[in-house]
């Protein structure tokens, strides 16, 4: 039986759509020993499978990943588009956590400010918080400004979306790939929050690479990061820390802290630093309750 290599481009209920190296699509199934262990198969996984003919296959091996995101659940990601918009109100606490997850997994984060046709205020807010920490792209899914994203697919890179529902992730996908025809949703009149429209993750060919259409989400946990390591995932904090009195400064209670000094002078965003303290204390509380 012929064994082929391929890329998982869709996963629904244990059935995997796989794009083989020769450009053919296969519907693949996996034995339980592969599906219910630490290598649970997800979109973005590179696999080997036995060709059963007539477009069917059986997964025999999951090739080791370079990374994996938990929410959205995707493997082998190169770029993460963190989408924000003026509506719903930007959740910067969520954005912070997504950025930290990206840095932890060695994924390039790109903050995308959508709905530029509606408001400039969100752009100013995002730049105030994140300039120097991540690239920021401002666009509207309603016009050709979405083509700014083409630079992030060069060389066959895999990109994914993250962010709240109703910020326009599916609208951006539709603009980049009209044949995807993903359903778009708005805000719930009752809660003012996004309505989920994307039900399953899938991977689409866009420009020179691939884009994963993922469900919107509003929660993101910091897995596998200790409180005293949190500072190491923020490049601007790391650069400033060279001038801290203590090499292991957590930028919380220590004296002569260069990060706190930068906040006081206004060269570091005070709001983001305050969110850092919340995240730090959240991790401390989690560590305390572990024992």
Short mmCIF file of C-alpha atoms in Angstrom, two decimals:
data_model
loop_
_atom_site.label_atom_id
_atom_site.label_comp_id
_atom_site.label_asym_id
_atom_site.label_seq_id
_atom_site.Cartn_x
_atom_site.Cartn_y
_atom_site.Cartn_z
CA UNK A 1 0.00 0.00 0.00
CA UNK A 2 1.34 3.46 -0.94
CA UNK A 3 2.26 5.84 1.90
CA UNK A 4 1.96 9.55 1.20
CA UNK A 5 2.66 12.78 3.07
CA UNK A 6 0.14 15.56 3.48
CA UNK A 7 -1.18 18.52 5.41
CA UNK A 8 -4.37 18.43 7.50
CA UNK A 9 -6.53 21.27 6.18
CA UNK A 10 -9.78 20.43 7.98
CA UNK A 11 -10.85 18.34 10.95
CA UNK A 12 -14.46 17.50 11.82
CA UNK A 13 -15.40 14.77 14.29
CA UNK A 14 -12.30 12.65 13.76
CA UNK A 15 -12.49 12.89 9.96
CA UNK A 16 -9.57 14.75 8.38
CA UNK A 17 -9.33 16.44 5.00
CA UNK A 18 -5.70 16.12 3.90
CA UNK A 19 -3.92 17.91 1.07
CA UNK A 20 -1.22 15.59 -0.26
CA UNK A 21 2.14 16.78 -1.54
CA UNK A 22 0.95 16.25 -5.11
CA UNK A 23 -2.02 18.58 -4.57
CA UNK A 24 -4.77 15.96 -4.21
CA UNK A 25 -7.33 15.98 -1.40
CA UNK A 26 -7.99 12.88 0.68
CA UNK A 27 -10.52 12.06 3.38
CA UNK A 28 -8.50 10.38 6.10
CA UNK A 29 -9.31 8.52 9.28
CA UNK A 30 -7.01 7.80 12.21
CA UNK A 31 -6.81 4.80 14.54
CA UNK A 32 -7.59 5.46 18.20
CA UNK A 33 -3.95 5.16 19.24
CA UNK A 34 -3.23 8.29 17.19
CA UNK A 35 -6.44 10.20 17.94
CA UNK A 36 -6.52 9.85 21.71
CA UNK A 37 -3.01 10.56 22.92
CA UNK A 38 -0.69 13.56 23.23
CA UNK A 39 -0.59 13.84 19.43
CA UNK A 40 -4.29 14.45 18.93
CA UNK A 41 -4.49 15.42 15.25
CA UNK A 42 -5.37 19.06 14.53
CA UNK A 43 -5.51 21.39 11.53
CA UNK A 44 -1.98 22.27 10.40
CA UNK A 45 -0.49 18.90 11.29
CA UNK A 46 1.79 17.28 8.75
CA UNK A 47 1.07 13.58 8.51
CA UNK A 48 1.84 10.36 6.66
CA UNK A 49 -1.06 8.25 5.50
CA UNK A 50 -1.79 5.09 3.57
CA UNK A 51 -3.58 5.71 0.29
CA UNK A 52 -6.68 3.47 0.24
CA UNK A 53 -7.57 4.75 -3.26
CA UNK A 54 -10.70 6.64 -4.30
CA UNK A 55 -9.67 9.61 -2.20
CA UNK A 56 -9.58 7.74 1.12
CA UNK A 57 -6.68 7.24 3.51
CA UNK A 58 -5.60 6.08 6.98
CA UNK A 59 -3.25 8.19 9.07
CA UNK A 60 -0.17 6.24 10.13
CA UNK A 61 2.07 8.97 11.58
CA UNK A 62 1.89 12.54 12.84
CA UNK A 63 5.13 14.33 12.01
CA UNK A 64 6.56 16.17 15.08
CA UNK A 65 5.23 19.72 15.33
CA UNK A 66 7.21 22.90 15.73
CA UNK A 67 4.38 24.43 17.80
CA UNK A 68 0.73 24.18 18.71
CA UNK A 69 -1.83 26.73 19.83
CA UNK A 70 -4.50 25.67 22.31
CA UNK A 71 -7.14 28.28 21.43
CA UNK A 72 -7.49 28.27 18.46
CA UNK A 73 -6.22 24.66 18.25
CA UNK A 74 -3.79 24.66 15.33
CA UNK A 75 -0.34 23.17 14.72
CA UNK A 76 2.75 24.39 12.84
CA UNK A 77 1.72 28.03 12.74
CA UNK A 78 4.12 30.70 11.47
CA UNK A 79 2.00 33.84 11.86
CA UNK A 80 -0.97 34.73 14.08
CA UNK A 81 -3.24 37.62 13.05
CA UNK A 82 -4.67 39.04 16.27
CA UNK A 83 -7.76 40.88 15.02
CA UNK A 84 -9.19 43.88 16.87
CA UNK A 85 -11.87 46.37 15.87
CA UNK A 86 -13.82 49.31 17.25
CA UNK A 87 -16.85 47.02 17.63
CA UNK A 88 -16.98 45.01 19.83
CA UNK A 89 -14.92 47.00 22.30
CA UNK A 90 -11.29 45.76 22.08
CA UNK A 91 -10.36 43.24 24.76
CA UNK A 92 -6.70 44.16 25.27
CA UNK A 93 -6.36 41.74 28.19
CA UNK A 94 -7.16 38.93 25.75
CA UNK A 95 -4.79 40.45 23.19
CA UNK A 96 -1.98 40.47 25.76
CA UNK A 97 -2.47 36.78 26.45
CA UNK A 98 -2.58 35.85 22.77
CA UNK A 99 0.67 37.76 22.18
CA UNK A 100 2.34 35.97 25.10
CA UNK A 101 1.15 32.60 23.75
CA UNK A 102 2.63 33.53 20.36
CA UNK A 103 5.99 34.47 21.84
CA UNK A 104 5.96 31.28 23.91
CA UNK A 105 5.37 29.15 20.79
CA UNK A 106 7.72 31.18 18.57
CA UNK A 107 4.89 32.40 16.33
CA UNK A 108 5.07 35.86 14.78
CA UNK A 109 2.13 37.93 16.06
CA UNK A 110 0.61 40.59 13.80
CA UNK A 111 -2.07 42.86 15.25
CA UNK A 112 -4.73 43.57 12.62
CA UNK A 113 -7.03 46.52 13.25
CA UNK A 114 -10.15 45.90 11.17
CA UNK A 115 -13.12 48.19 10.40
CA UNK A 116 -10.87 51.16 9.64
CA UNK A 117 -13.81 52.63 7.74
CA UNK A 118 -15.64 53.09 11.05
CA UNK A 119 -13.10 54.50 13.50
CA UNK A 120 -9.54 55.78 13.88
CA UNK A 121 -9.70 55.75 17.68
CA UNK A 122 -8.98 52.02 17.95
CA UNK A 123 -5.84 52.43 15.84
CA UNK A 124 -4.51 55.03 18.26
CA UNK A 125 -5.31 52.79 21.23
CA UNK A 126 -3.56 49.78 19.70
CA UNK A 127 -0.47 51.76 18.72
CA UNK A 128 -0.27 53.26 22.20
CA UNK A 129 -0.27 49.77 23.74
CA UNK A 130 1.69 47.66 21.27
CA UNK A 131 4.00 49.74 19.08
CA UNK A 132 7.42 48.12 19.25
CA UNK A 133 6.04 44.80 20.51
CA UNK A 134 4.34 43.54 17.33
CA UNK A 135 3.67 44.65 13.76
CA UNK A 136 0.36 46.49 13.40
CA UNK A 137 -1.66 46.41 10.16
CA UNK A 138 -4.70 48.68 9.75
CA UNK A 139 -7.30 47.71 7.16
CA UNK A 140 -10.94 47.30 6.23
CA UNK A 141 -12.28 43.95 5.07
CA UNK A 142 -14.46 45.95 2.65
CA UNK A 143 -11.64 47.09 0.35
CA UNK A 144 -8.26 46.15 -1.12
CA UNK A 145 -6.38 47.16 2.03
CA UNK A 146 -6.56 43.48 3.07
CA UNK A 147 -3.84 42.78 0.50
CA UNK A 148 -1.35 44.27 2.97
CA UNK A 149 -1.42 40.83 4.60
CA UNK A 150 0.19 39.16 1.57
CA UNK A 151 3.68 39.79 2.95
CA UNK A 152 3.02 37.39 5.82
CA UNK A 153 2.38 34.39 3.53
CA UNK A 154 5.67 34.50 1.62
CA UNK A 155 7.42 31.14 1.48
CA UNK A 156 4.36 29.01 2.17
CA UNK A 157 3.80 30.28 5.70
CA UNK A 158 0.75 29.17 7.68
CA UNK A 159 -1.23 31.94 9.35
CA UNK A 160 -4.19 31.85 11.70
CA UNK A 161 -6.69 34.25 13.21
CA UNK A 162 -7.26 34.97 16.87
CA UNK A 163 -9.57 37.42 18.58
CA UNK A 164 -13.08 38.07 19.73
CA UNK A 165 -16.13 37.14 17.69
CA UNK A 166 -17.57 39.82 15.36
CA UNK A 167 -14.25 41.65 14.88
CA UNK A 168 -14.28 40.56 11.22
CA UNK A 169 -12.04 37.51 10.98
CA UNK A 170 -14.35 35.71 8.56
CA UNK A 171 -14.94 38.92 6.60
CA UNK A 172 -11.18 39.27 6.11
CA UNK A 173 -10.99 35.64 4.97
CA UNK A 174 -13.85 36.23 2.52
CA UNK A 175 -12.01 39.26 1.14
CA UNK A 176 -8.81 37.26 0.71
CA UNK A 177 -10.54 34.13 -0.53
CA UNK A 178 -14.07 34.82 -1.87
CA UNK A 179 -14.72 31.15 -2.64
CA UNK A 180 -14.51 30.34 1.08
CA UNK A 181 -17.88 32.08 1.59
CA UNK A 182 -17.73 31.88 5.37
CA UNK A 183 -20.78 33.10 7.24
CA UNK A 184 -20.34 36.39 9.04
CA UNK A 185 -22.03 37.49 12.23
CA UNK A 186 -22.59 40.68 14.13
CA UNK A 187 -23.01 41.68 17.74
CA UNK A 188 -25.56 40.18 20.06
CA UNK A 189 -28.14 42.89 20.82
CA UNK A 190 -28.44 41.57 24.37
CA UNK A 191 -24.78 41.29 25.36
CA UNK A 192 -22.96 43.53 22.87
CA UNK A 193 -20.53 40.65 22.30
CA UNK A 194 -19.77 38.76 19.13
CA UNK A 195 -21.91 35.96 17.78
CA UNK A 196 -19.91 32.88 16.77
CA UNK A 197 -20.23 32.01 13.09
CA UNK A 198 -17.21 29.80 12.32
CA UNK A 199 -17.89 26.27 13.58
CA UNK A 200 -14.80 24.34 12.49
CA UNK A 201 -11.19 25.21 11.74
CA UNK A 202 -10.08 24.82 8.14
CA UNK A 203 -7.01 25.75 6.15
CA UNK A 204 -7.17 27.66 2.84
CA UNK A 205 -4.56 28.49 0.22
CA UNK A 206 -3.98 32.28 0.25
CA UNK A 207 -1.27 34.11 -1.70
CA UNK A 208 1.89 31.98 -1.30
CA UNK A 209 0.80 30.29 1.93
CA UNK A 210 -2.15 29.07 3.97
CA UNK A 211 -4.71 30.72 6.20
CA UNK A 212 -6.68 28.96 8.94
CA UNK A 213 -10.25 30.10 9.44
CA UNK A 214 -10.85 29.65 13.17
CA UNK A 215 -13.66 30.09 15.63
CA UNK A 216 -13.83 33.34 17.56
CA UNK A 217 -13.10 33.12 21.27
CA UNK A 218 -13.05 35.39 24.30
CA UNK A 219 -10.86 33.49 26.78
CA UNK A 220 -7.19 32.52 26.57
CA UNK A 221 -5.16 30.93 29.36
CA UNK A 222 -1.42 31.21 29.88
CA UNK A 223 -0.39 27.57 29.88
CA UNK A 224 3.05 26.46 31.01
CA UNK A 225 4.32 29.91 32.04
CA UNK A 226 5.49 30.66 35.56
CA UNK A 227 4.81 34.06 37.08
CA UNK A 228 8.53 34.85 37.36
CA UNK A 229 8.97 33.99 33.65
CA UNK A 230 6.12 36.11 32.32
CA UNK A 231 8.39 39.13 31.79
CA UNK A 232 10.61 37.08 29.46
CA UNK A 233 7.87 36.91 26.80
CA UNK A 234 7.64 40.70 26.40
CA UNK A 235 10.50 42.01 24.28
CA UNK A 236 10.19 45.63 25.38
CA UNK A 237 10.26 44.57 29.05
CA UNK A 238 13.36 42.45 28.35
CA UNK A 239 15.18 45.36 26.73
CA UNK A 240 14.37 47.68 29.61
CA UNK A 241 15.29 45.08 32.24
CA UNK A 242 19.00 45.42 31.42
CA UNK A 243 18.87 48.59 33.53
CA UNK A 244 17.02 47.03 36.48
CA UNK A 245 18.93 46.67 39.74
CA UNK A 246 18.22 42.93 39.92
CA UNK A 247 18.76 40.49 37.05
CA UNK A 248 15.70 38.52 38.15
CA UNK A 249 13.49 41.59 38.53
CA UNK A 250 9.81 40.72 37.98
CA UNK A 251 8.93 44.43 37.59
CA UNK A 252 6.40 44.24 40.40
CA UNK A 253 7.71 45.09 43.90
CA UNK A 254 11.47 45.38 43.34
CA UNK A 255 13.21 48.77 43.83
CA UNK A 256 15.16 50.49 41.04
CA UNK A 257 13.10 48.80 38.33
CA UNK A 258 13.66 50.20 34.83
CA UNK A 259 10.26 48.98 33.62
CA UNK A 260 8.40 50.84 36.38
CA UNK A 261 10.55 53.89 35.68
CA UNK A 262 9.56 53.75 32.00
CA UNK A 263 5.89 53.64 33.01
CA UNK A 264 6.36 56.69 35.23
CA UNK A 265 8.00 58.67 32.41
CA UNK A 266 5.36 57.61 29.90
CA UNK A 267 7.73 55.76 27.57
CA UNK A 268 5.96 52.48 28.38
CA UNK A 269 2.19 52.18 28.22
CA UNK A 270 0.79 52.37 31.76
CA UNK A 271 -2.40 50.47 30.90
CA UNK A 272 -0.46 47.53 29.46
CA UNK A 273 1.85 47.47 32.49
CA UNK A 274 -1.18 47.36 34.79
CA UNK A 275 -2.56 44.43 32.79
CA UNK A 276 0.84 42.75 33.14
CA UNK A 277 0.49 43.03 36.92
CA UNK A 278 -2.96 41.41 36.69
CA UNK A 279 -1.57 38.57 34.59
CA UNK A 280 1.38 38.16 36.97
CA UNK A 281 -0.90 37.99 40.02
CA UNK A 282 -3.21 35.58 38.22
CA UNK A 283 -0.28 33.20 37.64
CA UNK A 284 0.90 33.62 41.24
CA UNK A 285 -2.56 32.68 42.51
CA UNK A 286 -2.65 29.65 40.22
CA UNK A 287 0.76 28.51 41.50
CA UNK A 288 -0.36 28.99 45.09
CA UNK A 289 -3.45 26.84 44.60
CA UNK A 290 -1.46 24.04 42.96
CA UNK A 291 -0.01 22.98 46.29
#
